[in-house]
XYZ file of C-alpha atoms in Angstrom:
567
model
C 58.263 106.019 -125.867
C 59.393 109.309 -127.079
C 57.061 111.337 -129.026
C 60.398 112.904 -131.102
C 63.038 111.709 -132.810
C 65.570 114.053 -132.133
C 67.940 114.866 -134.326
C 71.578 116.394 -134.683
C 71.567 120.475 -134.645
C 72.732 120.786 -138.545
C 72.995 123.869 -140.481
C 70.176 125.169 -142.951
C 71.623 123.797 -146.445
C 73.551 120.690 -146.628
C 73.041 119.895 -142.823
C 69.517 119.955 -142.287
C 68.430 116.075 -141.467
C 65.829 115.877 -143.768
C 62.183 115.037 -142.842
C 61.505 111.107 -143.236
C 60.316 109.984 -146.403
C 56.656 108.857 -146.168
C 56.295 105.769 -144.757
C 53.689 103.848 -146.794
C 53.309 100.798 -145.411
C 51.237 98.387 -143.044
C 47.366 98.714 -143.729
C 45.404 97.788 -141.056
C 45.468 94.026 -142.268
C 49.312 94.733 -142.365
C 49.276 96.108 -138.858
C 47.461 92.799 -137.499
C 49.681 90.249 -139.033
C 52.793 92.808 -137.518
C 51.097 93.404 -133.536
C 52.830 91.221 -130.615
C 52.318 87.432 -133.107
C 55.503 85.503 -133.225
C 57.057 84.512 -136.290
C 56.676 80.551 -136.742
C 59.972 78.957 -135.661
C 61.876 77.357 -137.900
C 64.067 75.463 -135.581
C 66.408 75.865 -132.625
C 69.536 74.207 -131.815
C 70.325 73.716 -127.824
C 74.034 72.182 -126.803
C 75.405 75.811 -126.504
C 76.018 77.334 -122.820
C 74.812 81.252 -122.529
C 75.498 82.130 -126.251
C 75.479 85.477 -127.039
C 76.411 86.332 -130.816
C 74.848 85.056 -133.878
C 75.409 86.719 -137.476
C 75.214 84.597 -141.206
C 76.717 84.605 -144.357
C 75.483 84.715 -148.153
C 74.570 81.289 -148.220
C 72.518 80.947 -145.097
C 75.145 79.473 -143.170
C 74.659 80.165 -139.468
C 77.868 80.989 -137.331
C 77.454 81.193 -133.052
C 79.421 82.778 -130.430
C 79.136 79.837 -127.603
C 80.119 82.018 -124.912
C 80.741 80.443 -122.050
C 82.247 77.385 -124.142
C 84.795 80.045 -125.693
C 84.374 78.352 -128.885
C 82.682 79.794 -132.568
C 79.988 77.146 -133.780
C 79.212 77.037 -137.640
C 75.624 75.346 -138.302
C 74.072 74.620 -141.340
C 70.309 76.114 -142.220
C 68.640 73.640 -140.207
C 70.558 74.624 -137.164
C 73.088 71.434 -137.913
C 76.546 71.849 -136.661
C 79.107 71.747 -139.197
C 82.363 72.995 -137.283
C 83.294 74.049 -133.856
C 86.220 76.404 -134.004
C 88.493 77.383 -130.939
C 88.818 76.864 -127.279
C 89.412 78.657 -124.124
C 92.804 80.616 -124.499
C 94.908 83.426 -125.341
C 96.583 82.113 -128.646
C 95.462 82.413 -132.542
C 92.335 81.072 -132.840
C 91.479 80.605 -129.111
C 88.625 83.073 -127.047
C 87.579 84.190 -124.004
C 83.781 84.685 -123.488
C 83.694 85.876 -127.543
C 80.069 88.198 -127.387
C 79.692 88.813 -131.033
C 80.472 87.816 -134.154
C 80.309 89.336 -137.872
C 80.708 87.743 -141.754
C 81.741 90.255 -144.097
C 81.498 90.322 -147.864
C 84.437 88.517 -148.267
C 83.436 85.260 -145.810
C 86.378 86.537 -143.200
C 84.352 86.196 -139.912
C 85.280 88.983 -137.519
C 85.361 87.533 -133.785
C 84.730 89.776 -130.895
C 87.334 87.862 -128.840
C 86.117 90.111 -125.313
C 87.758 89.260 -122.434
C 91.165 88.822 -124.502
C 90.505 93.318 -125.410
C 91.071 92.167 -129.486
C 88.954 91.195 -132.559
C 90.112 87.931 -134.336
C 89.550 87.425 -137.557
C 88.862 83.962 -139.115
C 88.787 82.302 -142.856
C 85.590 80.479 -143.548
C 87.112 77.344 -142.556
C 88.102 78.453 -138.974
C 91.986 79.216 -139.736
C 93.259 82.199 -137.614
C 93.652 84.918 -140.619
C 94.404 88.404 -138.381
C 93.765 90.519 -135.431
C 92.352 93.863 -134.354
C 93.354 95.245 -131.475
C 96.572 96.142 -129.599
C 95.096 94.904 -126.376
C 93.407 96.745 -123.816
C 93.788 100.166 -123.149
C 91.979 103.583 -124.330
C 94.015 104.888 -127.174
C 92.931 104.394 -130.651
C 93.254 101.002 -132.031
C 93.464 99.555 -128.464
C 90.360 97.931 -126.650
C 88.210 96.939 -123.583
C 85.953 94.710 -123.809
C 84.729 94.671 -127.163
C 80.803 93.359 -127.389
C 80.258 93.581 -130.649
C 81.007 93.703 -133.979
C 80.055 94.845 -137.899
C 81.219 94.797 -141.169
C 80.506 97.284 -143.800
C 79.902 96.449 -147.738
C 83.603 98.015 -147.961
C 84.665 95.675 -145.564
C 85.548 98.257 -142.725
C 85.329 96.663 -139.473
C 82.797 99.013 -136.867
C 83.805 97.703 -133.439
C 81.247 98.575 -130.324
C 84.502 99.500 -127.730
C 82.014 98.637 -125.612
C 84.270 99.388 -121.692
C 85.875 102.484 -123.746
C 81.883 103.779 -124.389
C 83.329 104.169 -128.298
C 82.768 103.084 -131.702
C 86.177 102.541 -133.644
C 86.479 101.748 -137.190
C 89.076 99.768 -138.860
C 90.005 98.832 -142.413
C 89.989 95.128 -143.246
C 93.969 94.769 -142.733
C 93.476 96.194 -138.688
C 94.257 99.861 -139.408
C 92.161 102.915 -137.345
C 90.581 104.543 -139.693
C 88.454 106.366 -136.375
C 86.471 106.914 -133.953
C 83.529 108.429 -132.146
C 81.728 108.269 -128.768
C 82.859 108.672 -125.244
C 81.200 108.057 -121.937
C 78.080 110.353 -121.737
C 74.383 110.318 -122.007
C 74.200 113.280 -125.086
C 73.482 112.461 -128.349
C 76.617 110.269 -129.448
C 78.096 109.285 -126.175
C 77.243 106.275 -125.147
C 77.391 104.177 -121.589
C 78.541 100.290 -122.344
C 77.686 100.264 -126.163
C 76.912 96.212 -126.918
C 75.159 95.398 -130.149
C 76.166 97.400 -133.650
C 74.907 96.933 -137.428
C 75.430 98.633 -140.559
C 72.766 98.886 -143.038
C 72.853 98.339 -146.935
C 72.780 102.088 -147.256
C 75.576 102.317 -144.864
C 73.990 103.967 -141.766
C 75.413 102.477 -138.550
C 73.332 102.057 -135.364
C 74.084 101.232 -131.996
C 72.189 99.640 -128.770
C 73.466 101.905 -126.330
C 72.592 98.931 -123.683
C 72.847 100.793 -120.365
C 70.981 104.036 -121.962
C 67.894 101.761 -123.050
C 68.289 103.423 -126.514
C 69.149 102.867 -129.798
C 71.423 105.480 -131.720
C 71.556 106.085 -135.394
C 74.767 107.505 -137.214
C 75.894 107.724 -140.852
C 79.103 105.820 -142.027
C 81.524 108.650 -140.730
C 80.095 108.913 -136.890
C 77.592 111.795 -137.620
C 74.985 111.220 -135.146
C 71.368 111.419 -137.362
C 68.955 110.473 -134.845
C 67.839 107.894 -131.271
C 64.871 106.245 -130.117
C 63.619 104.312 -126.776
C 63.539 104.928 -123.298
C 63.613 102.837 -119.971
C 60.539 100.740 -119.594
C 58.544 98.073 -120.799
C 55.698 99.535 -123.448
C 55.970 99.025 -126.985
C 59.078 100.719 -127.974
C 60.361 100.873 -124.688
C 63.840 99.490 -124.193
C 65.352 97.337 -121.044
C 69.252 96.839 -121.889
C 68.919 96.421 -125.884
C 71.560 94.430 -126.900
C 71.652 92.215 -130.785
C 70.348 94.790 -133.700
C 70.448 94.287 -137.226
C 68.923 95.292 -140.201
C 66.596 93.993 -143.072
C 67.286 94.493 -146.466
C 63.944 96.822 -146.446
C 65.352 98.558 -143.665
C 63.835 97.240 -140.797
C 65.302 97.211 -137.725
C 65.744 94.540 -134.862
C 66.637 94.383 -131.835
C 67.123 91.520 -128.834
C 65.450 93.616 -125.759
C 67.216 91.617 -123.408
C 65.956 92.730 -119.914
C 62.382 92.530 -121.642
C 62.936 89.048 -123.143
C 61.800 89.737 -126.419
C 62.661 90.780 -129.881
C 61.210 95.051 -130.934
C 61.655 95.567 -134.241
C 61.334 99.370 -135.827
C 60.773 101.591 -138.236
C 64.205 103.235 -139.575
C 62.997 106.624 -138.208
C 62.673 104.588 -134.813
C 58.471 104.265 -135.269
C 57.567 100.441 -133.354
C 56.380 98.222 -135.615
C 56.206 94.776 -134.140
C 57.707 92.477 -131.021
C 57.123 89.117 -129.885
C 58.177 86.916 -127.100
C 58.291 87.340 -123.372
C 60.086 85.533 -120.637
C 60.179 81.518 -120.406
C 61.580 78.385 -122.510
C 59.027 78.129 -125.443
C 59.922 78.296 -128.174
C 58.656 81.637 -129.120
C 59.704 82.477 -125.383
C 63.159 84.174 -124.797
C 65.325 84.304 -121.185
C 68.094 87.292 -122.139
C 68.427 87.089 -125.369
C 71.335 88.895 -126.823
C 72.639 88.131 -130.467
C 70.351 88.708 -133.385
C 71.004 88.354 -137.102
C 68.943 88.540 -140.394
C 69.853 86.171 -143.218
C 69.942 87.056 -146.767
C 66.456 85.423 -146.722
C 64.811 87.606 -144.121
C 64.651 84.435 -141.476
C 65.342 86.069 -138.311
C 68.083 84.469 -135.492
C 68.333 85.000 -131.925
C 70.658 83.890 -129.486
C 68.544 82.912 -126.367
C 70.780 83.134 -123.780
C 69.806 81.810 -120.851
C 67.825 79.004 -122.491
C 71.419 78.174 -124.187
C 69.893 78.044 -127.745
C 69.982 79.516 -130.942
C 66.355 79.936 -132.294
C 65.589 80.532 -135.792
C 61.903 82.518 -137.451
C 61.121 83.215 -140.745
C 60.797 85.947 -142.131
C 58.275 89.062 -141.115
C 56.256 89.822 -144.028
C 57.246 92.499 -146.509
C 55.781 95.943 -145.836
C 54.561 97.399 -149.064
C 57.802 99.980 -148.724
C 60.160 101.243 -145.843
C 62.995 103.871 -146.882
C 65.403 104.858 -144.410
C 65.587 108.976 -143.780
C 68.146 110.882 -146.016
C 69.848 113.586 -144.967
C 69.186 116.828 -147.382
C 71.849 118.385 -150.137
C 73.993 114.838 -149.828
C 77.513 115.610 -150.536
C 78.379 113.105 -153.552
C 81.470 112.347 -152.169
C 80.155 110.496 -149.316
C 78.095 110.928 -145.401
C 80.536 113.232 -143.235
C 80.733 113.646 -139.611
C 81.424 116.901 -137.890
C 84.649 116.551 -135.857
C 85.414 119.960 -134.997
C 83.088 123.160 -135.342
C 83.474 127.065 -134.651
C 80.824 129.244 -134.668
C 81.006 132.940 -136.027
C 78.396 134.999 -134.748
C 79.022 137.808 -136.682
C 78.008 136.404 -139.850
C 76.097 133.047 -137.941
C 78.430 130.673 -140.372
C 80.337 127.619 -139.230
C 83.772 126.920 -139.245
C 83.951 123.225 -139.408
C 86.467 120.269 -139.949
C 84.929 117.166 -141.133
C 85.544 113.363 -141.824
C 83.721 112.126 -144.784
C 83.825 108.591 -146.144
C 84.677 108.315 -150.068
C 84.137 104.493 -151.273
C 84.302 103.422 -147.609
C 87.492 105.057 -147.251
C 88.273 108.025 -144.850
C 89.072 111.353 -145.279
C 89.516 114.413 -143.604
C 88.239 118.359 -144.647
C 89.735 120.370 -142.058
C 88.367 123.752 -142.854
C 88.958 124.952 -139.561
C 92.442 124.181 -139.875
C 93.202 125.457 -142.866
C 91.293 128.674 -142.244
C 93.895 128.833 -138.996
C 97.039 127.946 -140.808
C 96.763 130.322 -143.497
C 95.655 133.380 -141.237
C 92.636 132.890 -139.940
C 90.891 136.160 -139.679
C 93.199 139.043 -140.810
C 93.689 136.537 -144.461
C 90.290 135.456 -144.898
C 88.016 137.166 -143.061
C 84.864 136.096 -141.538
C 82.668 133.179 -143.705
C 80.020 134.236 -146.032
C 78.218 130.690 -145.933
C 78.784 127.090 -144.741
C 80.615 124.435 -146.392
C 78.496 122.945 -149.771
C 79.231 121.040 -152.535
C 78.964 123.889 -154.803
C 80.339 121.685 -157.924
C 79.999 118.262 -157.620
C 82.688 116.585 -156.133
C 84.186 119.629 -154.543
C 83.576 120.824 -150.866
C 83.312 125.008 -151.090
C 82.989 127.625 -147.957
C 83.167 131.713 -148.884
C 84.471 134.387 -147.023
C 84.322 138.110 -147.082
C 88.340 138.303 -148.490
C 87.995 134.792 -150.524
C 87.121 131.307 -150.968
C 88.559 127.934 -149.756
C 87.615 124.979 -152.103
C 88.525 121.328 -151.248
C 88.683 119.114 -154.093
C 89.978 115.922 -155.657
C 93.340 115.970 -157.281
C 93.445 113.852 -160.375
C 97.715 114.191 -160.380
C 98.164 113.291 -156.433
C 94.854 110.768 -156.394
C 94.413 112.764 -152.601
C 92.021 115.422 -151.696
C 93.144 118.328 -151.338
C 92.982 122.393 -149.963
C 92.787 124.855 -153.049
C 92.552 128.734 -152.640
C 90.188 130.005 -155.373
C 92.196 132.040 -157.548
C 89.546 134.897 -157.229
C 91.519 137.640 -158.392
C 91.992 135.806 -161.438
C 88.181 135.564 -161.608
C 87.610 139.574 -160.520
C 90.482 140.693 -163.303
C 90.230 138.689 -165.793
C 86.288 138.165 -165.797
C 84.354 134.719 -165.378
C 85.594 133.244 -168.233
C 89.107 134.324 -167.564
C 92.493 132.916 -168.703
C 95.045 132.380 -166.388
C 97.315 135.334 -167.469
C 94.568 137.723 -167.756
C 94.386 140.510 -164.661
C 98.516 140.740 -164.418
C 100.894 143.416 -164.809
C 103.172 142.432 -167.459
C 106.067 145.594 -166.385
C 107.409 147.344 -163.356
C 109.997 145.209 -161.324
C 110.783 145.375 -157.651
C 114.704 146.473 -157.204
C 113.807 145.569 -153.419
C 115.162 142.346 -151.521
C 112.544 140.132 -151.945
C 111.734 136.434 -152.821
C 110.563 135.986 -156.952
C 107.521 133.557 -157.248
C 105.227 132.377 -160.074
C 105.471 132.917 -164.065
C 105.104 136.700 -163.995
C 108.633 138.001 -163.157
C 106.792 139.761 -159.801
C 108.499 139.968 -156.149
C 107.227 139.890 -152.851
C 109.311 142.400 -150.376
C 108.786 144.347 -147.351
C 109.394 147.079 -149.561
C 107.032 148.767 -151.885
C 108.494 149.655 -155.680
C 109.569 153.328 -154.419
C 111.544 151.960 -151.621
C 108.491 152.554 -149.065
C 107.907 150.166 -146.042
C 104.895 147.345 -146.598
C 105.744 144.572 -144.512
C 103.925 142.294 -147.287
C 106.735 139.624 -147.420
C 106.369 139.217 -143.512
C 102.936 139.067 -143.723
C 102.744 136.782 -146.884
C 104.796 134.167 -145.354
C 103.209 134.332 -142.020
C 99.615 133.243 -143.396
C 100.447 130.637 -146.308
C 102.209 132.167 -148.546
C 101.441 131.047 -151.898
C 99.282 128.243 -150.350
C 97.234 130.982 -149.417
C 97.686 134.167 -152.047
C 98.896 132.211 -155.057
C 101.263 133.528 -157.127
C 101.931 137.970 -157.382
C 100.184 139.509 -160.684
C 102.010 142.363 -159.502
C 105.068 144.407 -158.212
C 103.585 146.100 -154.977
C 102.960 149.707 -156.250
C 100.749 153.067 -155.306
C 97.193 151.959 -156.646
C 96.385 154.601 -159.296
C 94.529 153.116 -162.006
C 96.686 154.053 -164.274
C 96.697 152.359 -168.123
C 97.878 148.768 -168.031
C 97.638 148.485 -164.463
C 95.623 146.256 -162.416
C 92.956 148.016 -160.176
C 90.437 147.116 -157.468
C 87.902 149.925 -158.112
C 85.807 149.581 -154.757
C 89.359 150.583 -152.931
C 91.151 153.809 -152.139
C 93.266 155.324 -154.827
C 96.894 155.994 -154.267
C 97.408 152.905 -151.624
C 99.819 150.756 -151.873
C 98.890 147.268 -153.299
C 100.084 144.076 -154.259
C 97.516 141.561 -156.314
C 98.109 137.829 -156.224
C 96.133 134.990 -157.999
C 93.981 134.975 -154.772
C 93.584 137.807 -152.990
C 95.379 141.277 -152.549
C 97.310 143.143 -149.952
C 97.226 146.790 -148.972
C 99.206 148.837 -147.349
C 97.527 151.174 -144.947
C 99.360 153.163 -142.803
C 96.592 155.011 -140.626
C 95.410 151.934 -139.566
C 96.063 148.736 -136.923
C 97.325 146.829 -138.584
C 98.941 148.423 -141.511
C 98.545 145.643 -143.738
C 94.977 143.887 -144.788
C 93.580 141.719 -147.333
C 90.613 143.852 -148.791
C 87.215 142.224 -148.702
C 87.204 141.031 -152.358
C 85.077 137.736 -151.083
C 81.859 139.903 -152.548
C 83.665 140.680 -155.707
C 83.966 137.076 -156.141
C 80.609 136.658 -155.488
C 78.725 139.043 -157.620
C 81.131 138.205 -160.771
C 80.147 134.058 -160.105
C 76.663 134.315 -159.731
C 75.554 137.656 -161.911
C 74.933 140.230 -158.998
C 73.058 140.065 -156.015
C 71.661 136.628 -156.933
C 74.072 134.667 -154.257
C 72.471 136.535 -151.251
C 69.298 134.571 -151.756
C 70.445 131.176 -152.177
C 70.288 129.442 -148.667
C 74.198 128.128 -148.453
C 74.671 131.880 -147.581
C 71.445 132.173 -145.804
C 72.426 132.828 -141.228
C 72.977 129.253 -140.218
C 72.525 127.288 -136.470
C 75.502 126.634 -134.739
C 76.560 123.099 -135.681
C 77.690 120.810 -132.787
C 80.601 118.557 -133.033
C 79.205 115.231 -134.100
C 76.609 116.299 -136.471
C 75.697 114.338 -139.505
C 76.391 115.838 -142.844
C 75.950 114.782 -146.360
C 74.487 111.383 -147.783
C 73.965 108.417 -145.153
């Protein structure tokens, strides 16, 4: 087995996986009742041919995907059958070869229906109640060969795409929400996916079957962390296929190749296995579904001994806590999705997908930093992405800041210039019609914008060539700037004007809400946004103090795929 637990490349502040919490557990007594024994059986049901899924509800009801009979059995908690749903077929309610199966909160029982490329979903009573899936095929929302199948505690279905080498996530009515993976053996690629579970706290992992490991992500796709390697030590892995996970966080999987049940540490440390190959009942022949019950009791569908075997429960370890990931975002775990590095300042420019109440959303920094003018507007970042008040997503740059944040009015999140200027001018306590320029009018074409009676032309107050309007309107506009506190004037400081006092006197300079623009005519280009970024800073955090605070502290480069946030 691996010595390390790798994880994701994350930057210093909110993206730094965290070290494991201290895993106090299993004395040696502990440690001998956990070795290689096998939990006592508590029974096993035959009648089935090759099952492969298993999963149970609240109330210890059992439900089986009988493969090769292409039905869905539903057993009470002796292993008695109660129902036998389906048939071989293409219609509602009929499967071919269904792998997997998963109850969610609500009792709807999710089918991995895998040779017919869709998910069926089924009331508790059998009736057909939905599908997922457009058929087969690679785009999103379409499917090949699902193997497997989970249910969040927001009821969003996490489908193991297993032909596609993807994970794609669906909200209970069959809408994408996304996905993540690809064919690949780096961290979050995967090669013929086949068993997925999500965990109380929401962290999803994988059996990525044909890579003999098991990969860890949080609820958005953000890889955290993998364990296991080809072989057949303790902790070793031979095409891992059924995992779930105990409600102390420990986790199972069916090592099918191995014929026998591992069962881990969240931070991937081997705890325990049992069984080997042969028809006892504490013997396994390719077992592939596994399930834990509200009760702990442990189920395993034994293949190739056509059964369904039942243990109870593993003792409880005196604690297990699953690894957190450091600074959590309240909002929710994110997942990066796109990243750009900027040496210059060693900051990432990132877009991200975070989850909010098991419901998607997307932070596109990167994009936003593009739309609105990328360099020449904002400059080059001062620090990554943090939650630097709670609920809102911040990144600073050397002209500005970007802050993503909830709007109350549009119930949507949203991109929000800060208003900096309004901060620099009017102090940090400011009022929103402090720092403006209650006279001189532009005569010059120009568009009017904002409560201030102020213009925005290519043409300076004394008829003199800026080029602001063109440039205004090419990065944003008042998406970007905000509104003018100003005509665009000479820069002289004189009384009851607005001044920057690190800039040149006697330029030409417009000041909006967020930023300002100056017109300087010995240089390429003539028009800039001056660094006011550091103004910002020093006014919001009383001097110097930001430049010691690690969210502005030289950052790693943050690959695509990267956890950030909570789990």
């Amino acid at each position: 087995m691996r010595a390390d637990i790798r994880c994701a490349a994350v930057a210093r502040l909110l993206i730094t996986v965290a070290a494991v919490l201290a895993l106090t557990l299993l004395g040696s007594t502990a440690r001998q009742a956990l070795g290689a024994e096998s939990p006592q059986v508590a029974w096993r049901t035959g009648g089935l041919d090759r099952p492969r899924g298993v999963d149970v509800d609240r109330r210890g009801t059992v439900y089986v995907a009988d493969t090769e009979n292409h039905v869905i059995k539903k057993l009470d908690r002796r292993g008695n059958v109660l129902a036998v749903w389906g048939g071989e077929g293409e219609g509602r309610g009929e499967f071919r070869y269904p792998r997997d199966l998963a109850v969610a909160p609500d009792d709807r029982v999710y089918v991995a229906d895998t040779l017919n490329d869709r998910i069926q979903v089924l009331t508790v009573d059998g009736d057909f109640a939905g599908e997922l899936g457009k058929g087969r095929g690679s785009l999103p929302g379409w499917l090949d060969g699902p193997k497997a199948v989970a249910v969040d505690a927001w009821g969003n279905v996490y489908v193991a795409d297993t032909f596609n080498n993807r994970i794609q996530v669906f909200d209970a009515d069959g809408a994408v929400q996304f996905e993540w993976g690809g064919s690949g053996s780096a961290e979050g690629r995967f090669r013929n996916p086949s068993g997925i579970a999500v965990s109380e706290s929401g962290l999803v992992y994988v059996s990525d079957t044909f890579h003999d490991r098991v990969q860890v992500f949080n609820a958005a796709g953000g890889f955290l962390r993998q364990w296991g390697e080809t072989g057949s030590e303790p902790g070793e892995l031979l095409s891992p296929r059924g995992i779930d996970v105990d409600h102390v966080g420990r986790v199972y999987v069916s090592d099918s190749d191995n014929h026998r049940v591992q069962v881990f540490a969240p931070d991937g440390r081997h705890l325990q296995m049992w069984g080997s190959r042969g028809t006892a009942q504490d013997e396994f022949r390719g077992p592939k579904g596994l399930a834990v019950g509200p009760n702990g009791r442990i189920y395993v569908a034994d293949q190739l001994n056509h059964a369904v075997k039942a243990f109870e429960a593993l003792p409880s370890p005196e604690a297990i806590f699953e690894p957190s990931v450091g600074h959590e975002f309240s909002i929710g775990p994110a997942s990066v999705t796109a990243s750009e590095y900027v040496a210059s300042t060693s900051h990432n420019l990132m877009t991200l997908r975070l989850l909010r109440n098991g419901e998607p959303h997307l932070a596109d920094f990167l994009g936003f930093f593009r739309y609105t003018g990328g360099t020449r507007r904002w400059g080059d970042p001062l620090s990554e992405v943090f939650e630097e008040q709670v609920g809102t997503l911040t990144q600073y740059f050397q002209r500005g800041a970007i802050d993503w944040r909830y709007n109350l009015a549009t119930r949507s999140f949203e991109f929000q210039r800060r208003l900096s200027w309004e901060i620099i001018g009017g102090g940090a306590g400011y009022a929103a019609d402090m720092g403006f320029e209650p006279e001189i009018f532009n005569p010059n074409p120009g568009v009017a914008s904002g409560p201030w009676g102020h213009k925005i032309s290519n043409f300076a107050v004394d008829g003199s060539f800026t080029g602001f309007l063109d440039f205004y309107s090419a990065r944003g506009g008042e998406a970007s700037f905000g509104y003018p506190k100003t005509d665009a004037r000479p820069d002289t400081g004189a009384a009851g004007t607005l001044v920057w006092h690190r800039g040149t006197s006697g330029r030409v300079r417009q000041y909006f809400q967020a930023g300002i623009l100056e017109y300087s005519p010995d240089s390429q280009p003539s028009v800039i946004v001056p660094m006011i970024g550091y103004d910002l800073l020093w006014t919001l955090y009383d001097g110097d103090r930001w430049t010691q605070l690690p969210e502005f502290e030289p950052a790693d480069e943050i690959q695509v795929g990267a956890a950030l946030g909570s789990p």
